[in-house]
Amino acid sequence: MENKNKKKLPGDPKKTKTNIIICVIAAFFAFGLIVFLNAEIQRNTHKEITYTKFINMLKEGKVEKVTFGRNVINIEPKEGERVAMIKVTYYTGYVNDTALVQDMLNKYNVEFSAEIDNKSSGILDFFLAYILPFVGMWVVLWLLMRMMTKSSGGGIMGVGKSTAKMYVEKETGVTFRDVAGEEEAKESLTELVDFLKNPNKYREIGARLPKGALLVGPPGTGKTLLAKALAGEAHVPFFSLSGSDFVEMFVGVGASRVRDLFKQAQSMAPCIIFIDEIDAIGKSRDSHYGGNDEREQTLNQLLSEMDGFDSSKGIVILGATNRPEVLDKALLRPGRFDRRIIVEKPDLKGRVDVLRVHSNGVNMDDTVDLHEIALATSGAVGADLANMVNEAAIMAVKDGRMAVGQKDLFEAVEVVFAGKEKKDRILGKEEKKIVAYHEVGHALVTTLLKHAEPVQKITIVPRTMGALGYVMQVPEEEKYLRKKEELLSEIVTFLGGRAAEEIIFDDITTGASNDIERATSIARAMITQYGMSEKFGMIGLESVQNQYLDGRTVMNCADVTESEVDQEVMRLLKECYDRAYKLIDGHQDVLHKLAAHLVEKETITGKEFVTIFEEETGITVKKTKSKEEEEQDGEKTSEES
């Protein structure tokens, strides 16, 4: 019973024989269709007429040529109907009319001839009409099969072949020197490289080579780059493919390709197999994420192959994903993926290192301070930083300069985060004034608050990502923990723009929609995740899903509690808005002065803002020291001591 119900895979001989039989049947069907169409065309383009009609056509001058056969007269008219672009001819029965030839010579002036009885002509006609189209059809089928073989890793006969791209030794052109900001991940992979190069020193102590390592992190952090760097350092064959390459339209293709991939890898060991976006085939087999027989069959084969190969031969499997929560538990257990390497967003030092790597080969002047750029790009990944350096270089070329300056880099940061300036979008006088007061409201509140970040730039020039203006703030230092008062200050800052609109214009606009969305998100997180609510206390009311993608949250409480959470969020936002309203209402003079200056200039720097603020309020703003000033202060302190 088990043998009868066993599924046939594309690589089975019986399956291959069935495919060949289907192709032969299709070929004969096509041949029969060609014969039928040829006979049908001949029947419609060679029609029978009476001898009387033939004589009348001669008298009317409609005949161009006459051919006498054994018992038939073939007639070719001068003009007539056509079928499928073929001219219609006629034929009639032969009559013993001796005067006909003389009449065609003397009266009608028609060209005529008689058919020569040649047996080979019939064979030639048969060959041209039937054999040649049949052979041509087989040639076309053969060419199509060759094309399918090249495009789908073997076509019908080899559809189960692996489509892995192979890079050998230094062909990737990437090493660990090209990867920055991920020191822990590089250290874990460096051990794998050392194990592949010097396996004996590990075997002597009893250590075994990890079978696999899973690279986990947000998009753009450099997971694929790390895998290529590992290949560049190890100098061993490197098989690279995506999880989606295993699954196609044929059932069983994925499992067959997994078998073929590991067969190739074992023949070329030691080597590295890299499967990018492994969640395409490694998704959990429970019903929560939806079932798929082909994907599950592929996953089962992958699990079996990872258990079956001998790690002492030096085969290392790398997987990369940004959705680890959907992966099957059997795939993640030790013995398959022994290590989970987190490739997180780089911290301040990491961003400086990444900027240095990507600025190699880029001409930069003395004004460039990568530490300031790194401070302004909190939350950016390696791909973002590489894009910023490239955008800055493009801007320098457009301005006709041979070196990139600090101004270019800051402008590139704004382009990546907010988009390019929309020079064709001209705000009206009233709208420009509203936007100016709105943005100055943000800047004024953040300056008056103790725990807020300092202002770097204020602009009311519209950007392509929808912002009509924005305030750029740069933190004084990188922070990994946020205090409750700092979060509240951030919410108050977000609501400062709406408060300024209401105070000055006694009306509100739609310009605060993004501010409200971000303020609500922080307030909800404080209550449901951080335990910063007096009403609910330390209880987790929601959890984060897809933490490396959109960070979507799911509530883990009753509907009644969720309604109470909404009420608590509204209360917290109202308190923060009242606080922002009072701060701006008490400093309207400086608000008017700054807004007028912003309307005139459209863009003002943090220094200009601080100068006007201190002149109007008499409050001294704490100055943010640059990296060079901090280093100089440190040198002075050490000299004094």
XYZ file of C-alpha atoms in Angstrom:
641
model
C 0.000 0.000 0.000
C 2.813 2.417 0.826
C 4.459 1.938 -2.582
C 1.173 2.550 -4.419
C 0.450 5.807 -2.630
C 3.993 7.138 -2.903
C 4.162 10.457 -4.798
C 6.256 10.614 -7.961
C 8.857 13.399 -7.917
C 10.045 15.220 -11.063
C 13.365 13.364 -10.961
C 11.753 9.860 -11.061
C 12.302 7.788 -14.265
C 8.589 6.930 -14.525
C 7.665 10.624 -14.331
C 10.229 11.433 -17.029
C 8.868 8.654 -19.292
C 5.332 9.988 -18.842
C 6.451 13.474 -19.871
C 8.112 12.081 -23.026
C 4.945 10.165 -23.988
C 2.884 13.340 -23.534
C 5.288 15.245 -25.804
C 5.104 12.531 -28.524
C 1.285 12.481 -28.410
C 1.226 16.270 -28.673
C 3.603 16.105 -31.658
C 1.416 13.587 -33.548
C -1.669 15.635 -32.781
C 0.044 18.715 -34.211
C 1.094 16.708 -37.314
C -2.471 15.527 -37.893
C -3.690 19.090 -37.507
C -1.183 20.252 -40.146
C -2.349 17.531 -42.608
C -6.003 18.414 -42.055
C -5.411 22.139 -42.523
C -3.375 21.503 -45.691
C -6.164 19.376 -47.208
C -8.786 21.932 -46.208
C -6.839 24.783 -47.796
C -6.387 22.802 -51.040
C -10.105 21.984 -51.150
C -11.085 25.637 -50.792
C -8.491 27.014 -53.228
C -8.913 24.470 -56.127
C -12.612 24.362 -57.139
C -14.393 22.276 -59.800
C -16.384 23.999 -62.612
C -18.291 22.757 -65.673
C -16.742 22.557 -69.130
C -19.330 25.068 -70.358
C -18.276 27.605 -67.747
C -14.647 27.019 -68.765
C -15.471 27.842 -72.412
C -17.375 30.970 -71.325
C -14.383 32.124 -69.265
C -12.185 31.715 -72.352
C -14.583 33.773 -74.480
C -14.732 36.515 -71.806
C -10.900 36.666 -71.547
C -10.800 35.660 -67.869
C -8.337 32.777 -68.241
C -4.602 33.381 -67.865
C -3.210 29.850 -68.096
C -4.490 26.310 -68.825
C -2.731 23.060 -67.888
C -3.900 19.724 -69.415
C -3.559 16.754 -67.097
C -4.362 13.077 -67.697
C -8.098 13.469 -67.212
C -8.454 16.992 -65.911
C -7.970 20.550 -67.145
C -6.497 22.978 -64.563
C -7.523 26.595 -65.059
C -5.736 29.634 -63.605
C -7.898 32.812 -63.856
C -6.470 36.275 -64.425
C -8.307 37.778 -61.458
C -10.402 36.040 -58.871
C -11.138 35.391 -55.241
C -8.500 34.499 -52.634
C -8.591 32.228 -49.562
C -5.996 32.787 -46.805
C -3.991 34.979 -49.216
C -3.913 32.086 -51.774
C -5.351 32.647 -55.272
C -8.306 30.330 -56.120
C -7.847 28.081 -59.210
C -10.357 25.872 -61.059
C -10.454 22.483 -62.752
C -12.899 20.666 -65.051
C -13.209 17.256 -66.662
C -11.352 16.507 -69.906
C -13.528 16.546 -73.109
C -12.252 15.347 -76.534
C -12.500 18.788 -78.111
C -9.934 19.068 -80.941
C -10.873 22.663 -81.773
C -10.074 23.857 -78.254
C -6.305 24.040 -78.815
C -6.678 25.970 -82.080
C -9.135 28.397 -80.466
C -6.723 29.089 -77.561
C -3.926 29.749 -80.052
C -5.849 31.878 -82.572
C -8.873 33.383 -80.790
C -8.196 33.600 -77.066
C -4.371 33.960 -76.904
C -4.132 31.862 -73.703
C -0.947 30.179 -72.491
C -1.428 26.434 -72.122
C 0.667 23.359 -71.415
C 0.392 19.677 -70.528
C 1.565 17.935 -67.338
C 4.587 15.651 -67.704
C 4.088 12.251 -66.140
C 6.955 12.187 -63.615
C 6.601 9.843 -60.646
C 9.206 11.706 -58.571
C 7.098 14.880 -58.567
C 4.442 13.203 -56.453
C 7.020 12.125 -53.907
C 8.508 15.629 -53.865
C 5.072 17.187 -53.367
C 4.342 14.750 -50.544
C 7.671 15.593 -48.906
C 7.112 19.355 -49.167
C 3.495 19.143 -48.032
C 3.786 16.684 -45.139
C 7.300 15.551 -44.174
C 8.960 18.995 -44.128
C 6.332 20.603 -41.811
C 6.544 17.561 -39.496
C 10.341 17.838 -39.230
C 10.090 21.607 -38.716
C 7.596 21.068 -35.928
C 9.988 18.703 -34.114
C 12.820 21.228 -34.498
C 10.649 23.936 -32.921
C 9.709 21.597 -30.038
C 13.384 20.777 -29.463
C 14.313 24.478 -29.365
C 11.492 25.197 -26.909
C 12.678 22.401 -24.622
C 16.227 23.786 -24.743
C 14.936 27.247 -23.781
C 12.934 25.773 -20.900
C 16.027 23.876 -19.745
C 18.084 27.075 -19.553
C 15.380 29.226 -17.931
C 14.127 26.799 -15.269
C 17.228 24.926 -14.203
C 16.739 21.868 -16.396
C 13.311 22.333 -17.970
C 10.865 19.444 -17.882
C 13.682 16.888 -17.666
C 15.699 18.794 -15.025
C 13.183 21.001 -13.241
C 14.384 19.711 -9.878
C 17.924 20.977 -10.351
C 19.239 23.604 -7.947
C 19.478 27.178 -9.282
C 22.068 28.262 -6.720
C 24.580 30.869 -7.843
C 28.082 29.820 -6.901
C 30.878 32.218 -6.018
C 34.301 30.676 -5.526
C 37.075 32.208 -3.423
C 37.419 35.988 -3.904
C 34.817 36.442 -6.660
C 32.340 38.136 -4.313
C 34.818 41.004 -3.911
C 33.664 41.593 -0.301
C 35.561 40.985 2.944
C 34.986 41.838 6.609
C 36.802 45.144 6.033
C 33.809 46.213 3.923
C 31.377 45.571 6.809
C 31.153 48.048 9.692
C 28.891 48.606 12.672
C 28.231 44.901 13.290
C 31.252 43.828 15.322
C 29.466 41.072 17.277
C 28.075 39.491 14.107
C 31.490 39.692 12.428
C 33.095 38.028 15.458
C 30.656 35.098 15.300
C 31.263 34.635 11.582
C 35.037 35.000 11.973
C 34.988 31.876 14.156
C 33.283 29.997 11.310
C 35.975 31.163 8.893
C 38.708 30.001 11.257
C 36.971 26.665 11.699
C 36.811 26.155 7.903
C 40.486 27.059 7.493
C 41.875 25.313 10.597
C 39.450 22.548 11.622
C 42.094 20.392 13.361
C 42.703 22.709 16.322
C 38.985 22.614 17.128
C 38.737 18.844 16.682
C 41.649 18.277 19.054
C 39.737 19.872 21.926
C 36.503 18.127 20.938
C 34.621 21.076 19.429
C 32.471 20.516 16.373
C 31.725 22.909 13.552
C 28.290 24.577 13.880
C 26.014 23.258 11.137
C 24.273 26.538 10.546
C 23.910 30.160 11.571
C 20.793 32.303 11.205
C 21.279 36.003 10.476
C 18.347 37.959 11.920
C 17.732 41.697 11.705
C 15.849 44.551 10.055
C 16.088 45.157 6.291
C 19.200 47.026 5.197
C 21.419 46.126 8.149
C 23.817 44.066 6.021
C 22.827 40.394 6.390
C 23.546 39.540 2.757
C 26.697 41.668 2.848
C 27.940 39.695 5.873
C 27.337 36.406 4.046
C 29.305 37.616 1.014
C 32.082 38.856 3.304
C 32.220 35.410 4.921
C 32.672 33.883 1.466
C 35.403 36.384 0.652
C 37.268 35.560 3.856
C 36.862 31.767 3.800
C 38.070 31.180 0.200
C 35.707 28.223 -0.190
C 32.833 27.621 -2.650
C 29.853 29.778 -1.724
C 26.350 28.742 -2.853
C 23.945 31.699 -2.785
C 20.198 31.513 -3.417
C 16.882 32.839 -2.137
C 14.196 30.894 -0.330
C 11.756 31.597 -3.162
C 14.052 29.745 -5.626
C 12.975 26.398 -4.163
C 9.236 26.709 -4.762
C 7.689 26.901 -8.240
C 4.561 25.662 -10.000
C 5.432 21.925 -10.034
C 4.723 19.861 -6.919
C 7.906 18.350 -5.501
C 10.295 20.763 -7.231
C 11.393 22.403 -3.968
C 12.294 19.105 -2.284
C 14.149 17.947 -5.395
C 16.139 21.183 -5.547
C 17.056 20.899 -1.864
C 18.409 17.385 -2.483
C 20.354 18.534 -5.525
C 21.776 21.546 -3.651
C 23.136 19.436 -0.790
C 24.441 16.845 -3.247
C 26.453 19.576 -5.013
C 27.624 21.010 -1.686
C 28.861 17.645 -0.405
C 30.836 17.101 -3.612
C 32.551 20.492 -3.169
C 33.025 20.497 0.630
C 34.238 22.483 2.498
C 31.769 25.134 1.333
C 29.117 27.609 2.469
C 25.408 27.549 1.576
C 23.591 30.874 1.959
C 19.765 30.924 1.803
C 18.444 34.490 1.787
C 14.861 35.177 2.954
C 14.655 31.667 4.388
C 11.176 32.396 5.773
C 9.852 31.764 2.226
C 10.307 28.017 2.833
C 10.881 27.872 6.612
C 7.520 29.220 7.722
C 5.895 27.383 10.624
C 3.850 24.327 9.667
C 0.963 25.105 12.015
C -2.318 26.532 10.716
C -1.692 29.972 12.225
C 0.304 31.161 9.210
C -1.609 29.145 6.608
C -0.699 25.734 5.198
C 0.994 24.969 1.890
C 1.803 21.377 0.928
C 4.601 22.267 -1.495
C 6.342 24.618 0.971
C 5.985 22.139 3.835
C 7.362 19.328 1.676
C 10.343 21.536 0.819
C 10.864 22.406 4.498
C 10.715 18.735 5.508
C 13.368 17.920 2.924
C 15.561 20.796 4.154
C 15.259 19.569 7.760
C 16.153 16.043 6.667
C 19.197 17.197 4.672
C 20.458 19.380 7.539
C 20.304 16.350 9.834
C 21.901 14.047 7.281
C 25.170 15.729 6.284
C 28.395 15.416 8.245
C 29.518 18.793 9.628
C 33.098 17.554 9.873
C 33.319 17.845 6.081
C 33.057 21.616 6.445
C 29.573 22.461 5.121
C 28.141 25.571 6.783
C 24.580 26.756 6.168
C 23.738 30.448 6.547
C 20.158 31.675 6.594
C 18.936 35.284 6.596
C 15.515 36.586 7.595
C 13.784 39.591 9.108
C 10.811 37.505 10.274
C 12.207 35.007 12.821
C 8.878 34.746 14.644
C 7.262 32.873 11.703
C 10.022 30.253 11.335
C 9.327 26.636 12.228
C 10.651 25.587 15.641
C 12.219 22.454 14.158
C 14.342 24.632 11.870
C 15.630 26.788 14.737
C 16.710 24.040 17.116
C 20.417 23.341 17.799
C 21.823 20.819 15.356
C 20.340 22.684 12.411
C 20.851 26.378 13.061
C 23.174 26.276 16.062
C 23.615 30.043 16.212
C 21.292 32.994 15.908
C 23.334 36.055 14.945
C 21.466 39.317 15.521
C 22.299 41.981 12.931
C 20.792 45.052 14.607
C 20.658 48.679 13.571
C 24.084 50.218 14.292
C 24.618 52.382 17.370
C 26.419 55.751 17.347
C 29.896 54.246 17.056
C 28.660 51.773 14.484
C 27.125 54.526 12.345
C 30.412 56.458 12.434
C 32.248 53.316 11.288
C 29.704 52.671 8.530
C 30.004 56.259 7.302
C 33.794 55.914 7.243
C 33.593 52.712 5.190
C 31.220 54.235 2.638
C 33.153 57.523 2.489
C 36.317 55.714 1.383
C 37.045 56.859 -2.139
C 34.789 59.938 -1.757
C 36.547 63.312 -1.720
C 35.568 65.166 1.476
C 36.692 68.599 2.687
C 37.804 69.664 6.184
C 34.298 70.694 7.288
C 33.050 67.085 7.392
C 32.351 65.713 10.885
C 31.005 62.160 10.605
C 30.241 62.115 14.348
C 27.639 64.870 13.914
C 26.106 63.066 10.935
C 25.938 59.865 12.980
C 24.152 61.743 15.793
C 21.608 63.101 13.312
C 20.864 59.667 11.842
C 19.678 57.745 14.885
C 17.780 54.646 13.739
C 19.354 54.571 10.270
C 20.664 51.259 8.921
C 23.771 50.669 6.835
C 21.882 50.920 3.541
C 20.488 54.329 4.565
C 23.935 55.643 5.482
C 25.457 54.403 2.222
C 22.646 56.155 0.350
C 23.262 59.392 2.275
C 26.978 59.467 1.378
C 26.143 58.822 -2.261
C 23.448 61.530 -2.308
C 25.912 64.010 -0.771
C 28.477 63.231 -3.486
C 25.832 63.752 -6.196
C 24.865 67.134 -4.682
C 28.514 68.244 -4.659
C 28.852 67.360 -8.351
C 25.663 69.272 -9.186
C 27.076 72.367 -7.452
C 30.319 72.068 -9.428
C 32.499 71.210 -6.414
C 35.200 68.551 -6.265
C 34.706 67.629 -2.590
C 31.771 66.795 -0.292
C 31.128 69.167 2.616
C 29.219 68.906 5.881
C 26.358 70.885 4.354
C 26.004 68.266 1.600
C 25.860 65.445 4.132
C 23.178 67.155 6.256
C 21.155 67.869 3.127
C 21.510 64.194 2.138
C 20.190 63.180 5.571
C 17.116 65.342 4.962
C 16.666 63.905 1.456
C 16.698 60.319 2.766
C 14.404 61.014 5.742
C 12.070 63.709 4.347
C 12.603 63.727 0.580
C 13.830 66.410 -1.793
C 12.667 70.005 -1.692
C 9.541 70.612 -3.787
C 10.515 73.823 -5.513
C 7.368 73.843 -7.634
C 5.052 73.800 -4.587
C 4.648 77.448 -3.606
C 2.669 78.055 -0.425
C 0.282 80.961 -0.225
C 1.010 83.838 2.146
C -1.505 82.646 4.744
C -0.443 78.991 4.564
C 3.222 79.941 4.780
C 2.503 81.891 7.942
C 0.567 78.981 9.499
C 3.366 76.515 8.733
C 5.953 78.928 10.180
C 4.076 79.296 13.482
C 3.493 75.544 13.587
C 7.195 74.671 13.190
C 8.359 77.418 15.548
C 5.848 76.040 18.068
C 7.681 72.683 17.973
C 11.100 74.334 18.308
C 9.986 76.682 21.101
C 8.521 73.866 23.198
C 11.548 71.606 22.765
C 13.858 74.453 23.841
C 11.799 75.297 26.927
C 11.612 71.682 28.066
C 14.465 70.334 30.137
C 14.614 66.826 28.666
C 14.101 67.709 24.998
C 16.701 67.445 22.234
C 18.348 70.633 20.887
C 17.198 72.198 17.609
C 19.505 71.817 14.603
C 17.395 73.381 11.831
C 13.906 74.777 11.121
C 12.487 74.989 7.611
C 9.157 75.668 5.925
C 10.279 74.458 2.491
C 7.940 71.599 1.407
C 9.453 68.159 0.854
C 8.482 65.369 -1.548
C 7.422 62.993 1.245
C 4.546 65.288 2.213
C 6.061 67.519 4.879
C 5.320 71.245 4.437
C 8.042 72.000 6.994
C 9.881 70.351 9.841
C 12.202 70.866 12.797
C 15.439 68.879 12.740
C 16.641 67.863 16.208
C 19.988 66.223 16.969
C 20.485 64.385 20.287
C 23.484 65.246 22.402
C 24.354 61.580 22.860
C 23.171 58.111 21.934
C 20.628 56.729 24.428
C 19.463 53.164 24.929
C 17.022 53.846 27.767
C 14.286 56.487 27.768
C 13.067 58.066 30.987
C 9.385 58.730 31.518
C 9.944 62.481 31.596
C 11.860 62.299 28.296
C 8.960 60.493 26.626
C 6.490 63.033 28.003
C 8.705 65.868 26.724
C 8.686 64.268 23.273
C 4.888 64.097 23.277
C 4.637 67.738 24.394
C 7.028 68.717 21.583
C 4.912 66.909 18.996
C 1.788 68.754 20.186
C 3.494 72.172 20.295
C 2.743 72.871 16.630
C -1.011 72.380 17.031
C -0.982 74.501 20.220
C 0.751 77.381 18.369
C -1.866 77.256 15.602
C -4.736 77.444 18.080
C -3.199 80.307 20.101
C -2.261 82.541 17.147
C -5.033 81.817 14.623
C -7.801 80.667 16.985
C -8.242 77.726 14.598
C -6.551 74.429 13.768
C -5.467 72.762 10.490
C -4.707 69.288 9.150
C -0.950 69.903 9.392
C -0.660 68.185 12.783
C -1.857 64.740 11.608
C 1.593 63.129 11.648
C 2.425 64.801 14.988
C -0.758 63.389 16.540
C -0.046 59.909 15.153
C 3.464 59.796 16.600
C 2.411 61.296 19.944
C -0.397 58.737 20.239
C 1.998 55.892 19.477
C 4.377 56.968 22.261
C 1.544 57.491 24.753
C 0.034 54.074 24.001
C 3.433 52.371 24.350
C 3.981 54.072 27.730
C 0.703 52.661 29.009
C 0.601 49.193 27.412
C 4.288 48.201 27.146
C 6.460 50.287 29.488
C 4.278 50.132 32.622
C 4.300 53.951 33.004
C 0.592 54.340 33.732
C -0.630 55.045 37.272
C -3.953 53.421 36.462
C -2.694 50.074 35.072
C 0.745 49.882 36.661
C 3.288 47.300 35.555
C 1.312 45.112 33.187
C 1.978 44.236 29.564
C -1.233 44.929 27.675
C 0.154 44.538 24.161
C 3.059 42.770 22.463
C 5.120 43.653 19.398
C 4.964 41.454 16.319
C 7.333 41.701 13.338
C 9.784 43.669 15.452
C 12.275 43.836 12.571
C 9.713 45.061 10.031
C 6.768 47.336 10.826
C 6.758 46.736 14.617
C 3.010 46.117 14.594
C 1.495 45.576 18.058
C -1.282 43.240 19.201
C -3.413 43.832 22.302
C -3.373 41.071 24.929
C -6.303 42.121 27.092
C -10.066 42.083 27.291
C -12.220 44.474 25.271
C -13.195 46.349 28.430
C -9.532 46.883 29.327
C -8.752 47.993 25.786
C -11.477 50.630 26.055
C -9.968 51.830 29.328
C -6.548 52.002 27.638
C -8.030 54.341 25.031
C -9.393 56.560 27.776
C -5.985 56.619 29.514
C -4.223 57.515 26.251
C -6.653 60.384 25.657
C -6.088 61.638 29.212
C -2.314 61.564 28.828
C -2.396 63.342 25.459
C -4.694 66.029 26.835
C -2.343 66.686 29.755
C 0.623 66.988 27.385
C -1.317 69.298 25.053
C -2.310 71.570 27.948
C 1.340 71.688 28.980
C 2.429 72.673 25.439
C -0.350 75.282 25.268
C 0.801 76.945 28.502
C 4.450 77.000 27.413
C 3.679 78.728 24.102
C 1.042 81.044 25.546
C 3.589 82.339 28.020
C 6.189 83.095 25.294
C 4.147 84.637 22.474
C 6.608 87.490 21.927
C 9.481 85.191 20.986
C 7.028 83.054 18.988
C 6.064 86.070 16.808
C 9.689 87.116 16.370
C 10.887 83.666 15.361
C 7.913 83.051 13.038
C 8.467 86.356 11.220
C 12.157 85.549 10.801
C 11.304 82.067 9.479
C 8.743 83.436 6.984
C 11.411 85.790 5.657
C 14.304 83.277 5.496
C 12.272 80.032 5.002
C 15.126 78.093 6.649
C 17.014 79.012 9.815
C 19.773 77.171 11.646
C 19.810 76.133 15.261
C 22.299 78.913 16.089
C 20.024 81.603 14.622
C 17.092 80.189 16.556
C 19.026 80.153 19.855
C 20.290 83.729 19.330
C 16.770 85.153 18.857
C 15.393 82.993 21.676
C 18.015 84.197 24.183
C 17.585 87.855 23.139
C 13.807 87.759 23.637
C 13.555 85.579 26.745
C 16.851 86.135 28.540
C 17.068 82.361 29.048
C 20.462 80.833 28.308
C 20.256 77.708 26.215
C 22.720 74.943 27.001
C 25.241 74.779 24.166
C 25.919 71.417 22.552
C 29.639 70.814 22.189
C 31.038 69.319 19.046
C 33.246 66.258 19.120
C 36.388 68.368 18.651
C 35.432 70.635 21.585
C 34.825 67.606 23.799
C 38.236 66.174 22.868
C 39.923 69.542 23.589
C 38.194 69.769 27.000
C 39.354 66.240 27.755
C 42.955 67.116 26.860
C 42.845 70.250 29.079
C 41.477 68.242 32.001
C 44.192 65.607 31.661
C 46.906 68.310 31.458
C 45.591 70.025 34.610
C 45.481 66.771 36.514
